[in-house]
Short mmCIF file of C-alpha atoms in Angstrom, two decimals:
data_model
loop_
_atom_site.label_atom_id
_atom_site.label_comp_id
_atom_site.label_asym_id
_atom_site.label_seq_id
_atom_site.Cartn_x
_atom_site.Cartn_y
_atom_site.Cartn_z
CA UNK N 1 -34.89 -26.87 20.26
CA UNK N 2 -31.97 -24.09 20.57
CA UNK N 3 -28.88 -23.67 18.63
CA UNK N 4 -26.21 -21.66 19.21
CA UNK N 5 -23.47 -20.82 17.34
CA UNK N 6 -19.78 -20.05 17.53
CA UNK N 7 -17.51 -18.88 14.77
CA UNK N 8 -13.40 -20.00 15.50
CA UNK N 9 -11.39 -18.16 13.47
CA UNK N 10 -9.26 -20.72 11.23
CA UNK N 11 -5.66 -19.07 10.04
CA UNK N 12 -5.79 -18.58 6.46
CA UNK N 13 -2.62 -19.46 4.12
CA UNK N 14 0.68 -18.02 2.94
CA UNK N 15 0.04 -14.65 0.38
CA UNK N 16 -1.77 -14.66 -2.56
CA UNK N 17 -0.59 -13.47 -5.81
CA UNK N 18 -2.93 -10.21 -5.89
CA UNK N 19 -2.05 -9.70 -2.91
CA UNK N 20 2.21 -8.51 -3.57
CA UNK N 21 2.98 -5.42 -3.44
CA UNK N 22 6.11 -4.55 -5.77
CA UNK N 23 8.39 -2.70 -3.96
CA UNK N 24 9.46 -5.44 -1.33
CA UNK N 25 9.58 -8.03 -4.41
CA UNK N 26 11.65 -6.01 -6.33
CA UNK N 27 13.78 -4.62 -3.68
CA UNK N 28 14.58 -8.24 -2.49
CA UNK N 29 15.60 -9.15 -5.81
CA UNK N 30 17.80 -6.42 -6.22
CA UNK N 31 19.23 -7.35 -2.72
CA UNK N 32 19.88 -10.56 -3.72
CA UNK N 33 22.14 -9.10 -6.56
CA UNK N 34 24.54 -6.91 -3.49
CA UNK N 35 24.47 -9.80 -0.89
CA UNK N 36 26.09 -12.49 -3.68
CA UNK N 37 28.49 -10.05 -4.59
CA UNK N 38 28.79 -8.93 -1.47
CA UNK N 39 29.85 -12.40 0.03
CA UNK N 40 32.69 -13.02 -2.94
CA UNK N 41 35.66 -11.43 -0.29
CA UNK N 42 35.75 -14.65 1.36
CA UNK N 43 35.89 -16.90 -1.43
CA UNK N 44 39.16 -15.29 -2.99
CA UNK N 45 41.10 -17.78 -0.04
CA UNK N 46 44.34 -17.17 -1.77
CA UNK N 47 44.49 -13.56 -2.37
CA UNK N 48 46.22 -11.39 0.16
CA UNK N 49 44.57 -9.19 2.61
CA UNK N 50 45.17 -6.24 4.23
CA UNK N 51 44.43 -4.85 7.38
CA UNK N 52 40.58 -5.21 7.53
CA UNK N 53 40.89 -8.92 7.26
CA UNK N 54 38.13 -8.91 4.66
CA UNK N 55 38.76 -7.26 1.40
CA UNK N 56 41.97 -8.87 -0.99
CA UNK N 57 44.56 -5.97 -1.11
CA UNK N 58 46.08 -7.30 -3.87
CA UNK N 59 45.71 -6.98 -7.90
CA UNK N 60 45.32 -4.51 -10.98
CA UNK N 61 43.87 -1.29 -10.39
CA UNK N 62 40.62 -2.97 -11.58
CA UNK N 63 40.37 -5.64 -8.96
CA UNK N 64 41.21 -2.09 -6.56
CA UNK N 65 37.87 -0.31 -7.80
CA UNK N 66 35.92 -3.54 -7.38
CA UNK N 67 37.24 -3.41 -3.70
CA UNK N 68 36.75 0.34 -3.39
CA UNK N 69 33.32 0.18 -4.32
CA UNK N 70 32.51 -2.83 -2.54
CA UNK N 71 33.77 -1.26 0.61
CA UNK N 72 31.29 1.93 0.43
CA UNK N 73 28.24 0.35 -1.73
CA UNK N 74 28.10 -3.37 -0.02
CA UNK N 75 29.97 -3.92 3.16
CA UNK N 76 27.47 -4.49 6.26
CA UNK N 77 25.17 -1.92 4.02
CA UNK N 78 22.99 -4.90 2.34
CA UNK N 79 22.25 -6.69 5.94
CA UNK N 80 20.78 -3.87 7.63
CA UNK N 81 18.51 -4.04 3.92
CA UNK N 82 17.92 -7.22 4.36
CA UNK N 83 16.75 -6.80 8.22
CA UNK N 84 14.19 -3.94 7.07
CA UNK N 85 12.32 -5.93 3.97
CA UNK N 86 12.47 -8.91 7.24
CA UNK N 87 10.82 -6.92 9.37
CA UNK N 88 8.70 -5.63 7.16
CA UNK N 89 7.31 -9.14 5.83
CA UNK N 90 6.88 -10.30 9.02
CA UNK N 91 4.55 -7.60 9.74
CA UNK N 92 2.70 -8.02 6.43
CA UNK N 93 2.07 -11.68 7.31
CA UNK N 94 1.14 -10.73 10.88
CA UNK N 95 -1.47 -8.08 9.39
CA UNK N 96 -2.82 -10.02 7.31
CA UNK N 97 -3.53 -12.89 9.46
CA UNK N 98 -6.00 -11.08 11.62
CA UNK N 99 -7.43 -9.45 8.57
CA UNK N 100 -9.09 -12.37 7.64
CA UNK N 101 -10.18 -13.10 10.92
CA UNK N 102 -7.06 -14.87 12.57
CA UNK N 103 -6.97 -14.11 16.17
CA UNK N 104 -3.48 -12.03 17.03
CA UNK N 105 -1.92 -14.90 18.88
CA UNK N 106 -2.57 -17.31 16.13
CA UNK N 107 -0.87 -14.84 14.10
CA UNK N 108 1.63 -14.57 16.60
CA UNK N 109 2.00 -18.59 16.37
CA UNK N 110 2.82 -19.17 12.74
CA UNK N 111 5.56 -16.36 12.56
CA UNK N 112 6.87 -18.39 15.73
CA UNK N 113 6.98 -21.65 13.81
CA UNK N 114 8.44 -19.97 10.66
CA UNK N 115 10.84 -18.38 13.10
CA UNK N 116 11.94 -21.80 14.22
CA UNK N 117 12.27 -23.56 10.62
CA UNK N 118 14.40 -20.46 9.31
CA UNK N 119 16.97 -21.12 12.17
CA UNK N 120 16.90 -24.62 11.27
CA UNK N 121 17.30 -24.06 7.87
CA UNK N 122 19.81 -21.64 8.26
CA UNK N 123 22.21 -23.75 10.53
CA UNK N 124 21.88 -26.37 7.63
CA UNK N 125 22.66 -24.34 4.77
CA UNK N 126 25.95 -22.80 7.00
CA UNK N 127 26.99 -26.13 7.69
CA UNK N 128 26.44 -27.60 4.61
CA UNK N 129 27.95 -24.44 2.27
CA UNK N 130 28.10 -21.17 3.71
CA UNK N 131 29.05 -20.22 6.92
CA UNK N 132 28.07 -16.95 6.71
CA UNK N 133 23.73 -17.51 6.41
CA UNK N 134 21.92 -14.87 7.71
CA UNK N 135 18.52 -16.84 7.67
CA UNK N 136 19.20 -18.20 10.70
CA UNK N 137 20.71 -15.05 12.90
CA UNK N 138 17.18 -13.21 11.19
CA UNK N 139 15.44 -16.27 12.53
CA UNK N 140 16.25 -15.79 15.84
CA UNK N 141 15.99 -12.13 15.40
CA UNK N 142 12.07 -12.45 14.25
CA UNK N 143 11.64 -15.10 17.10
CA UNK N 144 12.77 -12.71 20.38
CA UNK N 145 10.99 -9.62 18.46
CA UNK N 146 8.10 -11.03 17.15
CA UNK N 147 7.02 -12.29 20.47
CA UNK N 148 7.79 -8.75 22.40
CA UNK N 149 6.90 -6.43 19.83
CA UNK N 150 3.84 -8.05 17.25
CA UNK N 151 1.23 -6.54 19.21
CA UNK N 152 2.61 -3.65 20.56
CA UNK N 153 1.46 0.21 19.47
CA UNK N 154 3.39 2.32 17.08
CA UNK N 155 4.43 4.51 20.05
CA UNK N 156 5.84 1.40 21.85
CA UNK N 157 7.55 0.62 18.16
CA UNK N 158 8.96 4.45 17.82
CA UNK N 159 9.96 4.31 21.17
CA UNK N 160 12.24 1.17 21.14
CA UNK N 161 13.66 2.32 17.66
CA UNK N 162 14.65 5.41 19.16
CA UNK N 163 16.92 3.65 22.24
CA UNK N 164 18.19 0.90 19.85
CA UNK N 165 19.47 3.91 17.75
CA UNK N 166 21.05 5.34 20.94
CA UNK N 167 22.54 2.08 21.51
CA UNK N 168 24.11 1.68 18.35
CA UNK N 169 25.90 4.96 18.55
CA UNK N 170 26.92 4.60 22.39
CA UNK N 171 28.48 1.20 21.72
CA UNK N 172 30.42 2.50 18.74
CA UNK N 173 31.46 5.65 19.81
CA UNK N 174 32.36 4.04 23.65
CA UNK N 175 35.86 2.86 22.43
CA UNK N 176 36.35 5.32 19.69
CA UNK N 177 35.95 8.09 22.52
CA UNK N 178 38.12 5.90 25.26
CA UNK N 179 40.72 5.50 22.83
CA UNK N 180 40.32 9.27 21.27
CA UNK N 181 41.09 10.62 25.50
CA UNK N 182 44.06 8.44 25.57
CA UNK N 183 45.65 9.39 22.29
CA UNK N 184 45.05 5.99 20.88
CA UNK N 185 42.70 6.42 18.32
CA UNK N 186 45.37 4.87 16.14
CA UNK N 187 46.15 2.02 17.97
CA UNK N 188 42.27 0.77 18.46
CA UNK N 189 41.79 -2.22 17.01
CA UNK N 190 43.94 -5.19 16.28
CA UNK N 191 45.66 -5.73 12.56
CA UNK N 192 47.33 -8.81 13.84
CA UNK N 193 44.19 -10.82 14.43
CA UNK N 194 43.07 -13.75 12.24
CA UNK N 195 41.27 -12.19 9.21
CA UNK N 196 37.65 -12.62 9.05
CA UNK N 197 37.66 -14.82 6.01
CA UNK N 198 39.40 -17.57 7.34
CA UNK N 199 35.76 -18.52 9.94
CA UNK N 200 34.17 -19.23 6.14
CA UNK N 201 36.65 -21.78 5.86
CA UNK N 202 36.96 -21.65 2.09
CA UNK N 203 40.17 -22.38 2.27
CA UNK N 204 39.95 -25.57 4.15
CA UNK N 205 40.56 -28.53 1.31
CA UNK N 206 38.56 -31.15 3.20
CA UNK N 207 35.20 -30.76 2.85
CA UNK N 208 34.62 -32.60 6.68
CA UNK N 209 37.00 -30.09 8.86
CA UNK N 210 35.25 -27.32 6.70
CA UNK N 211 32.13 -28.05 7.82
CA UNK N 212 33.07 -28.18 11.24
CA UNK N 213 34.69 -24.73 11.53
CA UNK N 214 31.40 -23.68 9.60
CA UNK N 215 29.20 -25.19 11.77
CA UNK N 216 31.09 -23.29 14.56
CA UNK N 217 30.54 -19.84 12.56
CA UNK N 218 26.97 -20.24 12.13
CA UNK N 219 26.59 -20.96 15.67
CA UNK N 220 28.21 -17.81 16.63
CA UNK N 221 26.67 -15.71 13.94
CA UNK N 222 22.81 -17.38 14.61
CA UNK N 223 23.13 -16.93 18.42
CA UNK N 224 25.51 -14.93 19.90
CA UNK N 225 25.50 -12.48 16.74
CA UNK N 226 22.15 -12.32 17.25
CA UNK N 227 22.03 -11.91 20.83
CA UNK N 228 24.70 -9.06 20.65
CA UNK N 229 22.55 -7.43 17.76
CA UNK N 230 19.28 -7.92 20.25
CA UNK N 231 21.17 -6.33 23.30
CA UNK N 232 23.15 -3.56 21.75
CA UNK N 233 20.34 -1.91 19.40
CA UNK N 234 21.36 -4.08 15.95
CA UNK N 235 17.33 -4.91 15.80
CA UNK N 236 16.68 -0.86 15.77
CA UNK N 237 16.16 -1.46 11.54
CA UNK N 238 13.99 -4.99 11.90
CA UNK N 239 11.79 -2.75 13.59
CA UNK N 240 12.00 0.04 11.26
CA UNK N 241 10.16 -2.70 9.23
CA UNK N 242 7.54 -3.33 11.44
CA UNK N 243 6.72 0.30 11.93
CA UNK N 244 6.47 1.06 7.71
CA UNK N 245 4.38 -2.12 7.13
CA UNK N 246 2.14 -1.39 9.61
CA UNK N 247 2.26 2.39 7.37
CA UNK N 248 2.02 0.70 4.31
CA UNK N 249 5.46 2.55 2.90
CA UNK N 250 6.35 0.06 0.04
CA UNK N 251 2.70 -0.86 -0.78
CA UNK N 252 1.83 2.93 -1.45
CA UNK N 253 4.85 4.93 -2.09
CA UNK N 254 3.34 7.67 -3.44
CA UNK N 255 1.84 8.58 -0.43
CA UNK N 256 4.78 8.91 1.52
CA UNK N 257 7.21 10.35 -1.73
CA UNK N 258 8.84 13.15 1.38
CA UNK N 259 9.93 10.25 3.79
CA UNK N 260 11.63 8.04 1.06
CA UNK N 261 13.13 11.18 -0.63
CA UNK N 262 14.89 11.88 2.58
CA UNK N 263 15.28 8.47 3.57
CA UNK N 264 17.22 7.92 -0.07
CA UNK N 265 19.27 11.30 0.14
CA UNK N 266 19.99 11.35 3.40
CA UNK N 267 20.78 7.73 4.33
CA UNK N 268 22.86 6.82 0.77
CA UNK N 269 24.67 9.74 1.84
CA UNK N 270 25.95 9.10 5.03
CA UNK N 271 26.45 5.93 4.58
CA UNK N 272 28.59 5.91 1.43
CA UNK N 273 30.37 8.99 3.47
CA UNK N 274 30.94 6.70 6.36
CA UNK N 275 32.84 4.16 4.20
CA UNK N 276 35.01 6.35 2.37
CA UNK N 277 37.52 6.80 4.59
CA UNK N 278 37.73 3.01 4.90
CA UNK N 279 38.18 2.54 1.45
CA UNK N 280 40.64 5.21 0.90
CA UNK N 281 42.66 3.30 3.42
CA UNK N 282 42.34 0.13 1.86
CA UNK N 283 43.32 1.44 -1.40
CA UNK N 284 46.10 3.06 -0.20
CA UNK N 285 44.88 6.71 -1.00
CA UNK N 286 44.48 7.07 2.78
CA UNK N 287 47.60 6.98 5.11
CA UNK N 288 45.99 5.27 8.68
CA UNK N 289 47.59 3.10 11.03
CA UNK N 290 46.73 -0.58 10.43
CA UNK N 291 44.79 -0.95 13.37
CA UNK N 292 42.57 1.69 12.57
CA UNK N 293 41.65 -0.46 9.63
CA UNK N 294 41.16 -3.46 11.39
CA UNK N 295 37.40 -5.59 12.12
CA UNK N 296 37.33 -3.27 15.41
CA UNK N 297 39.33 -0.04 14.40
CA UNK N 298 37.96 3.23 14.33
CA UNK N 299 37.35 3.32 10.20
CA UNK N 300 35.82 -0.46 10.53
CA UNK N 301 33.19 1.08 12.96
CA UNK N 302 32.56 4.13 11.51
CA UNK N 303 31.98 1.89 7.94
CA UNK N 304 29.50 -0.35 10.24
CA UNK N 305 27.19 2.20 12.38
CA UNK N 306 26.40 4.12 8.90
CA UNK N 307 25.87 1.11 6.81
CA UNK N 308 22.28 0.96 8.59
CA UNK N 309 21.48 4.35 7.00
CA UNK N 310 22.67 2.99 3.89
CA UNK N 311 20.50 0.14 4.11
CA UNK N 312 17.28 1.99 4.60
CA UNK N 313 18.09 4.46 1.53
CA UNK N 314 18.81 1.52 -0.71
CA UNK N 315 15.13 0.53 0.24
CA UNK N 316 13.59 3.84 -0.03
CA UNK N 317 15.18 4.53 -3.59
CA UNK N 318 13.77 1.28 -4.44
CA UNK N 319 10.45 2.34 -3.33
CA UNK N 320 10.56 5.80 -5.36
CA UNK N 321 11.75 4.08 -8.42
CA UNK N 322 8.34 1.74 -8.32
CA UNK N 323 6.25 4.87 -7.97
CA UNK N 324 7.70 6.30 -11.21
CA UNK N 325 7.67 3.32 -12.97
CA UNK N 326 4.63 2.49 -12.22
CA UNK N 327 3.04 6.06 -12.47
CA UNK N 328 4.62 5.77 -16.06
CA UNK N 329 3.70 2.73 -17.29
CA UNK N 330 0.17 3.65 -16.51
CA UNK N 331 0.48 6.39 -18.46
CA UNK N 332 2.07 4.43 -20.95
CA UNK N 333 -0.43 1.77 -21.33
CA UNK N 334 -3.07 4.24 -20.94
CA UNK N 335 -2.24 6.28 -23.88
CA UNK N 336 -0.61 3.31 -26.36
CA UNK N 337 -2.37 0.37 -24.79
CA UNK N 338 1.19 -1.59 -24.82
CA UNK N 339 3.20 -2.92 -22.54
CA UNK N 340 6.50 -0.90 -21.61
CA UNK N 341 8.47 -3.92 -23.38
CA UNK N 342 11.99 -5.30 -22.38
CA UNK N 343 11.63 -2.95 -18.97
CA UNK N 344 8.87 -4.62 -17.87
CA UNK N 345 9.96 -7.73 -18.44
CA UNK N 346 13.00 -6.67 -16.51
CA UNK N 347 11.25 -5.59 -13.49
CA UNK N 348 8.96 -8.95 -13.41
CA UNK N 349 12.30 -11.04 -13.32
CA UNK N 350 14.05 -9.37 -11.07
CA UNK N 351 10.85 -9.28 -8.66
CA UNK N 352 10.37 -12.71 -9.25
CA UNK N 353 13.44 -13.30 -7.51
CA UNK N 354 12.36 -11.46 -4.71
CA UNK N 355 9.04 -13.74 -4.39
CA UNK N 356 11.31 -16.67 -4.01
CA UNK N 357 14.28 -14.83 -2.15
CA UNK N 358 15.25 -17.93 0.14
CA UNK N 359 15.01 -20.55 -2.92
CA UNK N 360 17.77 -17.82 -4.75
CA UNK N 361 19.74 -16.86 -1.75
CA UNK N 362 20.26 -21.24 -1.03
CA UNK N 363 21.03 -21.46 -4.73
CA UNK N 364 23.88 -19.32 -4.59
CA UNK N 365 25.68 -21.20 -2.52
CA UNK N 366 24.67 -24.14 -4.52
CA UNK N 367 26.56 -22.50 -7.44
CA UNK N 368 29.23 -21.08 -5.30
CA UNK N 369 30.45 -23.17 -2.76
CA UNK N 370 31.34 -26.43 -4.72
CA UNK N 371 32.89 -24.82 -7.11
CA UNK N 372 34.88 -22.04 -5.64
CA UNK N 373 35.92 -23.59 -2.39
CA UNK N 374 39.65 -25.33 -1.76
CA UNK N 375 37.26 -28.58 -0.44
CA UNK N 376 35.55 -28.27 -4.59
CA UNK N 377 36.79 -27.61 -7.74
CA UNK N 378 38.83 -24.47 -6.02
CA UNK N 379 38.37 -21.80 -8.84
CA UNK N 380 38.38 -19.13 -6.05
CA UNK N 381 42.00 -19.84 -6.46
CA UNK N 382 42.37 -18.06 -9.18
CA UNK N 383 40.17 -15.64 -9.33
CA UNK N 384 40.55 -11.71 -8.57
CA UNK N 385 37.85 -9.45 -7.01
CA UNK N 386 36.78 -8.01 -10.61
CA UNK N 387 36.81 -11.73 -12.07
CA UNK N 388 34.73 -12.86 -8.89
CA UNK N 389 32.22 -10.22 -9.19
CA UNK N 390 31.50 -11.43 -12.65
CA UNK N 391 31.27 -14.69 -11.46
CA UNK N 392 28.64 -13.51 -9.26
CA UNK N 393 26.49 -11.53 -11.26
CA UNK N 394 26.69 -14.48 -13.72
CA UNK N 395 25.33 -16.55 -10.86
CA UNK N 396 22.42 -13.58 -10.03
CA UNK N 397 21.44 -13.63 -13.67
CA UNK N 398 21.10 -17.61 -13.17
CA UNK N 399 18.65 -17.29 -10.14
CA UNK N 400 16.52 -14.36 -12.31
CA UNK N 401 16.68 -16.80 -15.45
CA UNK N 402 15.60 -19.45 -12.93
CA UNK N 403 12.72 -17.54 -10.91
CA UNK N 404 11.48 -15.53 -14.09
CA UNK N 405 10.66 -19.62 -15.51
CA UNK N 406 9.03 -20.40 -12.42
CA UNK N 407 7.17 -16.92 -12.21
CA UNK N 408 6.02 -17.64 -16.43
CA UNK N 409 5.03 -21.07 -14.90
CA UNK N 410 3.18 -19.42 -11.86
CA UNK N 411 4.64 -21.80 -9.38
CA UNK N 412 6.63 -20.97 -6.24
CA UNK N 413 10.29 -21.30 -5.47
CA UNK N 414 11.00 -25.06 -3.94
CA UNK N 415 12.16 -23.51 -0.70
CA UNK N 416 9.33 -21.08 0.04
CA UNK N 417 7.01 -24.32 -1.05
CA UNK N 418 8.47 -26.69 1.95
CA UNK N 419 8.43 -23.03 4.01
CA UNK N 420 5.21 -22.64 3.19
CA UNK N 421 4.19 -26.24 4.28
CA UNK N 422 5.96 -26.67 7.51
CA UNK N 423 4.53 -23.13 8.56
CA UNK N 424 0.32 -23.72 7.76
CA UNK N 425 0.37 -27.65 7.16
CA UNK N 426 -0.36 -29.51 4.51
CA UNK N 427 -3.67 -27.21 3.03
CA UNK N 428 -2.63 -24.19 3.71
CA UNK N 429 -5.87 -22.89 3.06
CA UNK N 430 -7.04 -19.20 2.56
CA UNK N 431 -8.87 -17.81 6.14
CA UNK N 432 -12.31 -19.01 6.59
CA UNK N 433 -14.75 -19.08 9.44
CA UNK N 434 -15.95 -22.71 10.94
CA UNK N 435 -19.33 -22.71 12.53
CA UNK N 436 -20.43 -25.29 14.56
CA UNK N 437 -24.15 -25.54 15.72
CA UNK N 438 -25.93 -27.96 17.93
CA UNK N 439 -29.16 -28.36 18.70
#
């Protein structure tokens, strides 16, 4: 009698609690606060807009202070942070799958299925509630970049990161240089264009009409904007997440302190300085032609390009905080035998949001849109920039409380549970090797 055995790797399920690193989850939790704040502008649908077409231009000195801060700290600075963490998590999942015995092709197949479902979820989200959805946008990016780069070498990743950086600078600088040579830099852009917030349809009183506009905007963001990002180098931060995950930069921040410090200091400084002219012009402290402040104007282009640096700087700052926090916690615990207390609870609660980022992101829209939009209760008509910011922080705190309760109960977020089932099937078991023998 002869016996042959063959080992067939079976895909493992999703990440287990003991495998999670604090830095990515904490960064996602903080990111969701920044996202909910950055999304407040289009909910102020009755406010007077400035040339940028986004941030309101009216209100008290407190409103102007909030608008100034948001332009510098948030506008087009949070999405690069999201892109980096998205790419990082994607590579983490791929590496866990292959380490558990799954083939690279099998791991890529799981991620491809995840990307397709994210596109579906994103389009549903944009149509039903929030036209500015970014889940579907990153679903498209992850689908394409996963196919092309997941199994590529670090050398190839670095090469394409450099190509992407060059493309970003080229496409941003080309219209500016062209206008500068013609002596028409101040007229670059169009202050008379339809304000960008209109595409979100918060001002529409009929839900069905608003849903049609939201669907059109969602399709544009998900497919056309993602395609332009792939062609124009907008994928670069995503690939930096791939590279950093391979180096375990966020899992082991202590080993990468020099890189993280430089990234935090240079990135945040460049990002904030790049947005400063737009912020000063918005509040009237800088006399700039209206066209230059518009969505395609020179100041907006400068703000947007430097947003990538700021997003990376935010990630690095969170990683450095996690290194300091875990080191301090270890010292305090070793010296006294007690937990750090309130600080530990806050860190745990915010990171719980990061673990359930998709659920909390969707919950923001459930709490925002029906209350603020004209087709709902219409509260957005009566709020200003600073009161809307307070409302946004309150919404985020509600999701923090919910995520913390789920963390204490040992349960996943509802959206994560659904996505996990769609990715892995009903069982979603951990990786194991099945042996088949015949004799």
